[in-house]
Amino acid sequence: MAAYAKHLGIEHLIVGKSMGFWKANMPKGMYLRSACDWHLDPLNVDTIEKFVGTKGLSTKDVEPLSLEFYLSYAQWFQEQKQVSVLPALVWKLDWNESEAFPFRAILDNGENVAAKFVVLAVGFQYFKNLPSDLVRLLPEDRYSHTCDLVDFAEMAGKRCLIIGGRQSAFEWTALMNEAGAAKIHLCYRHHSPAFAAADWSWINPLMDATEENPGWFRSLTQQEKDEINRRLWAEGRLKVEPWLKARISNGRVKLWPQTRVEKCCELSNGGLSVSMDNGQKITVDRIILATGYEVEFTQVPFLQGSKILGGLNIQDGFPELDNHFQSSLRRMFITSMPAVQQFGPFFGFTIAVRASARLIGRAIFADGI
């Protein structure tokens, strides 16, 4: 977004920590499921392929993309575009429509920023899913969401239960296994996913369609939307990447497909006794919830107590957006995962950032800066 704003000559300021969630809440040794074509540049100049070329490598040399490689690309991209970031967090964002610059952000460093337009690209961090029916079974302080457990050194010699059976569950299993965990159980409600490479090629044309006709997804029938969601589900949820299979294939890893946790209690020796609905009992030291993310926009902390939430139309946790990602509060734009309800499930992925940047940038430019 900043790269495109700079291209259009829009004065702007990014407030946040560059790739902060990726750096703090994703584990070292992780690999992305996307390939080099899912780059960040809305101008299609500073692509991942170009970055790879600067290192004298080919895309085959770097795929699958490691977290470390992707972060190095993001840093290079920021430098190429000369994007400056104010490394502070917004403590509160408020709105007063009578002012020329109606949005005011109070930062955690004490500064105030006034703006005519605001773009919220808050990603995943406020939406981690901790299912209440599951959490109430677990002793407090004995479980973590995957995004809160990214240093696996403490797992050495420990017995672990991961609840969830998709890519993150299997990848955390592989990394914990390699970190020396004594035993890792995976418990999940569905059949085991296939170890097979996901095919994302069909998404690129849909992103092109979004730029040409931003409202195409919302204009579909529910059946048509469901079909797209099913196809994405089949690629992203019914498969896990094949390079994980060998990394979990040993006696320390036990899969429990089509199984649910029924009960969990603390033992006098500090262990956790877990009863499953298949009649089995296991004893573990730590429980990890690989339960993904679920949007509830009212949970965004810097909007609490502001007039903004009262001015937003929110349905089923998602903000209502127009064809340029503008919310019901004029000149406030919202993208990333909170846009998936109206723009399609792809907006929870990096592939969508270029289309959203261009659509938002053009709308702000047309509105007059």
Coordinates of C-alpha atoms in Angstrom, one line a residue:
M1 CA 0.0 0.0 0.0
A2 CA 2.8 2.4 0.9
A3 CA 4.7 1.5 -2.3
Y4 CA 1.6 2.3 -4.4
A5 CA 0.8 5.5 -2.4
K6 CA 4.3 6.7 -3.1
H7 CA 3.9 5.9 -6.8
L8 CA 0.7 8.0 -6.9
G9 CA 2.3 10.9 -4.9
I10 CA 0.0 10.4 -1.9
E11 CA 1.5 11.7 1.3
H12 CA 1.3 8.8 3.8
L13 CA 2.7 7.4 7.0
I14 CA 2.9 3.7 8.0
V15 CA 2.6 3.1 11.8
G16 CA 3.6 -0.3 13.0
K17 CA 6.5 -2.7 13.2
S18 CA 7.7 -3.9 9.8
M19 CA 6.6 -7.6 9.3
G20 CA 6.1 -7.7 13.1
F21 CA 3.7 -10.6 13.2
W22 CA 5.9 -12.6 10.9
K23 CA 9.0 -11.9 13.0
A24 CA 7.4 -12.4 16.4
N25 CA 4.7 -15.1 15.9
M26 CA 6.1 -17.4 13.2
P27 CA 8.8 -19.9 14.0
K28 CA 12.3 -20.1 12.6
G29 CA 12.5 -23.0 10.1
M30 CA 9.0 -22.4 8.9
Y31 CA 8.3 -22.6 5.1
L32 CA 5.6 -20.7 3.2
R33 CA 3.1 -22.6 1.1
S34 CA 3.2 -19.9 -1.6
A35 CA 5.8 -19.6 -4.3
C36 CA 7.7 -16.7 -5.9
D37 CA 4.8 -15.4 -7.9
W38 CA 3.1 -14.2 -4.7
H39 CA 5.2 -11.0 -4.4
L40 CA 4.4 -7.6 -2.8
D41 CA 4.8 -5.1 -5.6
P42 CA 1.6 -3.6 -7.0
L43 CA 3.8 -2.2 -9.8
N44 CA 5.2 -5.7 -10.6
V45 CA 8.8 -4.4 -10.6
D46 CA 10.4 -5.4 -7.3
T47 CA 9.2 -9.0 -7.4
I48 CA 10.5 -12.1 -5.5
E49 CA 11.9 -13.3 -8.8
K50 CA 13.9 -10.1 -9.2
F51 CA 15.2 -10.4 -5.7
V52 CA 16.2 -14.0 -6.3
G53 CA 18.0 -12.8 -9.5
T54 CA 20.1 -10.3 -7.4
K55 CA 21.5 -13.3 -5.6
G56 CA 22.4 -15.2 -8.7
L57 CA 19.8 -17.8 -8.0
S58 CA 16.7 -19.2 -9.7
T59 CA 13.2 -19.7 -8.2
K60 CA 13.9 -23.5 -8.0
D61 CA 16.8 -22.7 -5.7
V62 CA 14.6 -21.0 -3.1
E63 CA 11.3 -22.8 -3.3
P64 CA 9.7 -23.7 -0.9
L65 CA 10.3 -20.2 0.5
S66 CA 11.6 -20.2 4.0
L67 CA 10.5 -17.7 6.6
E68 CA 14.0 -16.2 6.7
F69 CA 14.1 -15.8 2.9
Y70 CA 10.7 -14.2 2.8
L71 CA 11.6 -11.7 5.5
S72 CA 14.8 -10.8 3.6
Y73 CA 12.7 -10.2 0.5
A74 CA 10.3 -8.0 2.5
Q75 CA 13.3 -6.0 3.8
W76 CA 14.8 -5.7 0.3
F77 CA 11.4 -4.6 -1.1
Q78 CA 11.1 -1.9 1.6
E79 CA 14.5 -0.6 0.7
Q80 CA 13.9 -0.7 -3.0
K81 CA 10.7 1.3 -2.6
Q82 CA 12.3 3.6 0.0
V83 CA 9.4 3.0 2.4
S84 CA 9.9 4.4 5.9
V85 CA 8.0 3.1 8.8
L86 CA 7.3 4.8 12.2
P87 CA 8.0 1.8 14.5
A88 CA 5.2 2.5 17.0
L89 CA 1.9 1.0 17.7
V90 CA -1.5 2.7 17.7
W91 CA -2.9 2.8 21.2
K92 CA -6.2 4.4 20.1
L93 CA -7.7 5.4 16.8
D94 CA -10.7 7.8 16.9
W95 CA -12.8 9.8 14.5
N96 CA -14.5 13.2 14.4
E97 CA -16.3 14.0 11.1
S98 CA -16.4 17.7 11.8
E99 CA -12.6 18.0 11.5
A100 CA -10.6 18.5 8.2
F101 CA -8.5 15.5 9.3
P102 CA -11.1 13.4 11.0
F103 CA -9.0 10.5 12.0
R104 CA -6.6 10.8 15.0
A105 CA -4.3 8.1 16.2
I106 CA -2.7 8.2 19.6
L107 CA 0.5 6.2 19.5
D108 CA 2.2 4.2 22.3
N109 CA 5.1 6.5 22.1
G110 CA 2.9 9.5 23.1
E111 CA 2.7 11.0 19.6
N112 CA -0.6 12.0 17.8
V113 CA -1.2 11.6 14.1
A114 CA -4.1 13.2 12.3
A115 CA -5.2 11.9 8.9
K116 CA -7.7 12.5 6.2
F117 CA -7.7 8.8 5.2
V118 CA -7.0 5.7 7.1
V119 CA -6.1 2.2 5.8
L120 CA -6.3 -0.6 8.3
A121 CA -4.2 -3.7 7.3
V122 CA -4.1 -5.4 10.6
G123 CA -3.5 -8.9 9.4
F124 CA -4.2 -11.9 11.7
Q125 CA -2.8 -10.9 15.0
Y126 CA -6.0 -9.8 16.7
F127 CA -8.1 -12.8 15.4
K128 CA -6.5 -15.9 16.8
N129 CA -9.2 -18.5 17.3
L130 CA -9.4 -20.1 20.7
P131 CA -12.7 -22.1 20.5
S132 CA -14.6 -21.7 23.7
D133 CA -15.9 -25.3 23.8
L134 CA -12.3 -26.5 23.7
V135 CA -10.7 -24.0 26.0
R136 CA -13.1 -24.7 28.8
L137 CA -11.9 -28.3 28.9
L138 CA -8.3 -27.2 29.4
P139 CA -6.5 -26.1 32.6
E140 CA -5.6 -22.4 32.4
D141 CA -2.0 -21.5 31.5
R142 CA -1.3 -25.0 30.1
Y143 CA -2.1 -24.3 26.5
S144 CA -0.9 -22.0 23.8
H145 CA -2.1 -21.0 20.3
T146 CA 0.5 -21.7 17.6
C147 CA 1.2 -18.0 17.1
D148 CA 2.3 -17.8 20.8
L149 CA 4.6 -20.8 20.7
V150 CA 7.4 -20.2 18.2
D151 CA 10.5 -21.0 20.2
F152 CA 10.7 -24.8 20.4
A153 CA 13.8 -25.1 22.6
E154 CA 11.6 -25.3 25.6
M155 CA 9.8 -28.3 24.1
A156 CA 12.9 -30.5 24.2
G157 CA 12.1 -33.7 26.2
K158 CA 8.5 -32.7 26.6
R159 CA 5.3 -34.6 25.7
C160 CA 3.0 -32.4 23.6
L161 CA -0.5 -32.5 22.3
I162 CA -1.4 -30.4 19.2
I163 CA -5.1 -29.9 18.6
G164 CA -5.7 -29.4 14.9
G165 CA -4.8 -31.2 11.7
R166 CA -3.9 -28.7 9.0
Q167 CA -0.7 -27.2 7.7
S168 CA 0.3 -25.3 10.9
A169 CA -0.4 -28.3 13.1
F170 CA 1.8 -30.6 11.0
E171 CA 4.5 -27.9 10.6
W172 CA 4.7 -27.2 14.3
T173 CA 4.9 -31.0 14.8
A174 CA 7.9 -31.2 12.5
L175 CA 9.7 -28.3 14.1
M176 CA 9.0 -29.6 17.6
N177 CA 10.1 -33.1 16.6
E178 CA 13.4 -31.6 15.3
A179 CA 13.8 -29.6 18.5
G180 CA 13.8 -32.9 20.5
A181 CA 10.2 -33.2 21.9
A182 CA 9.8 -36.6 23.5
K183 CA 6.4 -37.3 22.1
I184 CA 4.0 -35.3 19.9
H185 CA 0.3 -36.2 19.6
L186 CA -1.9 -34.7 16.9
C187 CA -5.6 -34.8 17.6
Y188 CA -8.1 -33.6 14.9
R189 CA -11.7 -34.1 14.0
H190 CA -11.4 -34.9 10.4
H191 CA -9.6 -37.5 8.2
S192 CA -5.8 -37.1 7.9
P193 CA -4.9 -34.6 5.1
A194 CA -2.9 -35.8 2.1
F195 CA 0.8 -35.0 1.8
A196 CA 0.5 -33.3 -1.6
A197 CA 1.6 -30.0 -3.1
A198 CA -1.2 -27.4 -3.1
D199 CA -2.2 -25.9 -6.5
W200 CA -2.7 -22.1 -6.2
S201 CA -2.4 -21.3 -9.9
W202 CA -6.1 -20.8 -10.4
I203 CA -6.1 -17.9 -7.9
N204 CA -4.1 -15.5 -10.0
P205 CA -6.8 -15.0 -12.7
L206 CA -9.3 -14.4 -9.9
M207 CA -7.1 -11.6 -8.5
D208 CA -6.9 -10.1 -12.0
A209 CA -10.7 -10.2 -12.1
T210 CA -10.9 -8.4 -8.8
E211 CA -9.1 -5.4 -10.3
E212 CA -11.2 -5.4 -13.4
N213 CA -14.5 -5.9 -11.5
P214 CA -14.0 -5.5 -7.7
G215 CA -17.5 -6.6 -6.9
W216 CA -17.4 -9.9 -8.7
F217 CA -17.2 -12.1 -5.6
R218 CA -20.0 -10.4 -3.7
S219 CA -22.2 -10.7 -6.8
L220 CA -22.0 -14.5 -6.9
T221 CA -24.8 -16.7 -5.7
Q222 CA -24.2 -18.4 -2.4
Q223 CA -23.7 -21.6 -4.2
E224 CA -21.0 -20.1 -6.4
K225 CA -19.2 -18.6 -3.3
D226 CA -19.4 -22.0 -1.6
E227 CA -17.8 -23.7 -4.6
I228 CA -14.8 -21.3 -4.5
N229 CA -14.5 -21.7 -0.8
R230 CA -14.6 -25.5 -1.2
R231 CA -11.9 -25.4 -3.8
L232 CA -9.6 -23.2 -1.6
W233 CA -10.4 -25.5 1.3
A234 CA -9.5 -28.6 -0.8
E235 CA -6.1 -27.1 -1.6
G236 CA -5.3 -25.4 1.7
R237 CA -6.9 -27.7 4.2
L238 CA -7.3 -31.2 2.7
K239 CA -3.6 -31.2 1.8
V240 CA -0.4 -30.5 3.7
E241 CA 2.9 -29.9 1.9
P242 CA 4.7 -33.1 1.0
W243 CA 8.0 -31.9 2.4
L244 CA 6.5 -32.4 5.9
K245 CA 5.9 -36.2 5.6
A246 CA 9.5 -37.4 6.3
R247 CA 9.9 -34.9 9.1
I248 CA 7.1 -36.4 11.2
S249 CA 7.5 -40.1 10.3
N250 CA 9.0 -41.6 13.4
G251 CA 7.9 -43.2 16.6
R252 CA 7.7 -39.8 18.5
V253 CA 4.8 -38.6 16.5
K254 CA 1.3 -40.1 16.9
L255 CA -1.7 -39.1 14.7
W256 CA -5.2 -39.2 16.1
P257 CA -7.6 -38.5 13.2
Q258 CA -11.3 -38.2 13.6
T259 CA -10.8 -37.7 17.3
R260 CA -11.8 -35.0 19.9
V261 CA -10.6 -34.1 23.3
E262 CA -13.3 -34.9 25.9
K263 CA -11.5 -34.1 29.2
C264 CA -8.3 -32.8 30.5
C265 CA -7.0 -32.6 34.1
E266 CA -3.8 -31.8 35.8
L267 CA -1.9 -34.6 37.6
S268 CA -0.1 -34.3 40.9
N269 CA 3.2 -34.7 39.0
G270 CA 2.5 -31.7 36.8
G271 CA 1.4 -33.7 33.8
L272 CA -1.9 -33.4 31.9
S273 CA -4.1 -36.4 31.5
V274 CA -6.1 -36.1 28.3
S275 CA -9.1 -38.2 27.6
M276 CA -10.3 -38.5 23.9
D277 CA -13.6 -39.6 22.5
N278 CA -12.1 -42.8 21.1
G279 CA -11.6 -44.1 24.6
Q280 CA -7.9 -43.4 24.6
K281 CA -6.0 -41.5 27.4
I282 CA -2.6 -39.8 26.9
T283 CA -0.4 -37.9 29.3
V284 CA 1.3 -34.7 28.1
D285 CA 3.2 -31.7 29.4
R286 CA 1.9 -29.0 27.1
I287 CA -1.1 -28.4 24.7
I288 CA -0.9 -26.3 21.5
L289 CA -4.0 -25.1 19.7
A290 CA -3.5 -25.1 16.0
T291 CA -7.0 -23.7 15.6
G292 CA -6.3 -20.9 13.1
Y293 CA -7.8 -17.5 13.0
E294 CA -11.4 -16.1 13.0
V295 CA -12.3 -12.5 12.2
E296 CA -14.2 -10.5 14.8
F297 CA -13.4 -6.9 13.9
T298 CA -14.8 -5.5 17.2
Q299 CA -11.8 -7.1 18.9
V300 CA -9.3 -4.8 17.3
P301 CA -7.9 -3.2 20.5
F302 CA -7.1 0.3 19.3
L303 CA -10.8 0.7 18.3
Q304 CA -12.1 0.0 21.8
G305 CA -13.9 3.0 23.2
S306 CA -13.7 5.0 20.0
K307 CA -16.5 6.4 17.8
I308 CA -15.3 4.3 14.9
L309 CA -16.9 1.1 16.0
G310 CA -20.2 2.8 16.2
G311 CA -19.8 4.1 12.7
L312 CA -18.9 0.8 11.1
N313 CA -21.4 -1.7 9.7
I314 CA -20.3 -5.1 10.9
Q315 CA -21.9 -8.4 10.0
D316 CA -20.8 -11.7 11.5
G317 CA -17.6 -10.1 12.7
F318 CA -16.6 -8.6 9.2
P319 CA -16.8 -4.9 8.3
E320 CA -19.0 -3.9 5.4
L321 CA -16.9 -2.6 2.5
D322 CA -17.5 -1.1 -0.9
N323 CA -15.7 -2.1 -4.1
H324 CA -12.6 -0.2 -3.1
F325 CA -12.4 -1.5 0.5
Q326 CA -13.9 1.6 1.9
S327 CA -15.9 0.9 5.0
S328 CA -19.3 2.4 6.0
L329 CA -17.2 5.1 7.7
R330 CA -16.1 7.3 4.8
R331 CA -12.4 7.4 4.0
M332 CA -11.6 4.4 6.3
F333 CA -10.4 1.5 4.2
I334 CA -10.0 -2.0 5.6
T335 CA -8.1 -4.9 3.9
S336 CA -6.4 -8.2 4.5
M337 CA -8.3 -10.9 6.4
P338 CA -11.2 -8.7 7.4
A339 CA -12.1 -8.3 3.7
V340 CA -12.6 -12.0 2.9
Q341 CA -16.3 -12.0 3.5
Q342 CA -16.9 -9.5 0.6
F343 CA -13.9 -10.0 -1.6
G344 CA -13.3 -13.7 -1.3
P345 CA -11.1 -16.1 0.8
F346 CA -7.9 -15.1 -1.1
F347 CA -7.7 -11.9 0.9
G348 CA -6.3 -13.9 3.9
F349 CA -3.2 -14.5 1.7
T350 CA -0.3 -12.5 0.4
I351 CA -1.6 -12.9 -3.2
A352 CA -4.2 -10.3 -2.6
V353 CA -2.1 -7.4 -1.4
R354 CA -1.3 -6.0 -4.8
A355 CA -4.9 -5.9 -5.9
S356 CA -6.1 -4.3 -2.7
A357 CA -3.3 -1.7 -2.7
R358 CA -4.1 -0.6 -6.3
L359 CA -7.9 -0.4 -5.6
I360 CA -7.5 1.5 -2.4
G361 CA -4.8 3.8 -3.8
R362 CA -6.9 4.8 -6.8
A363 CA -9.9 5.5 -4.6
I364 CA -7.9 7.8 -2.3
F365 CA -6.3 9.5 -5.3
A366 CA -9.7 10.0 -6.9
D367 CA -11.2 11.4 -3.7
G368 CA -8.5 14.1 -3.7
I369 CA -5.5 14.3 -1.5

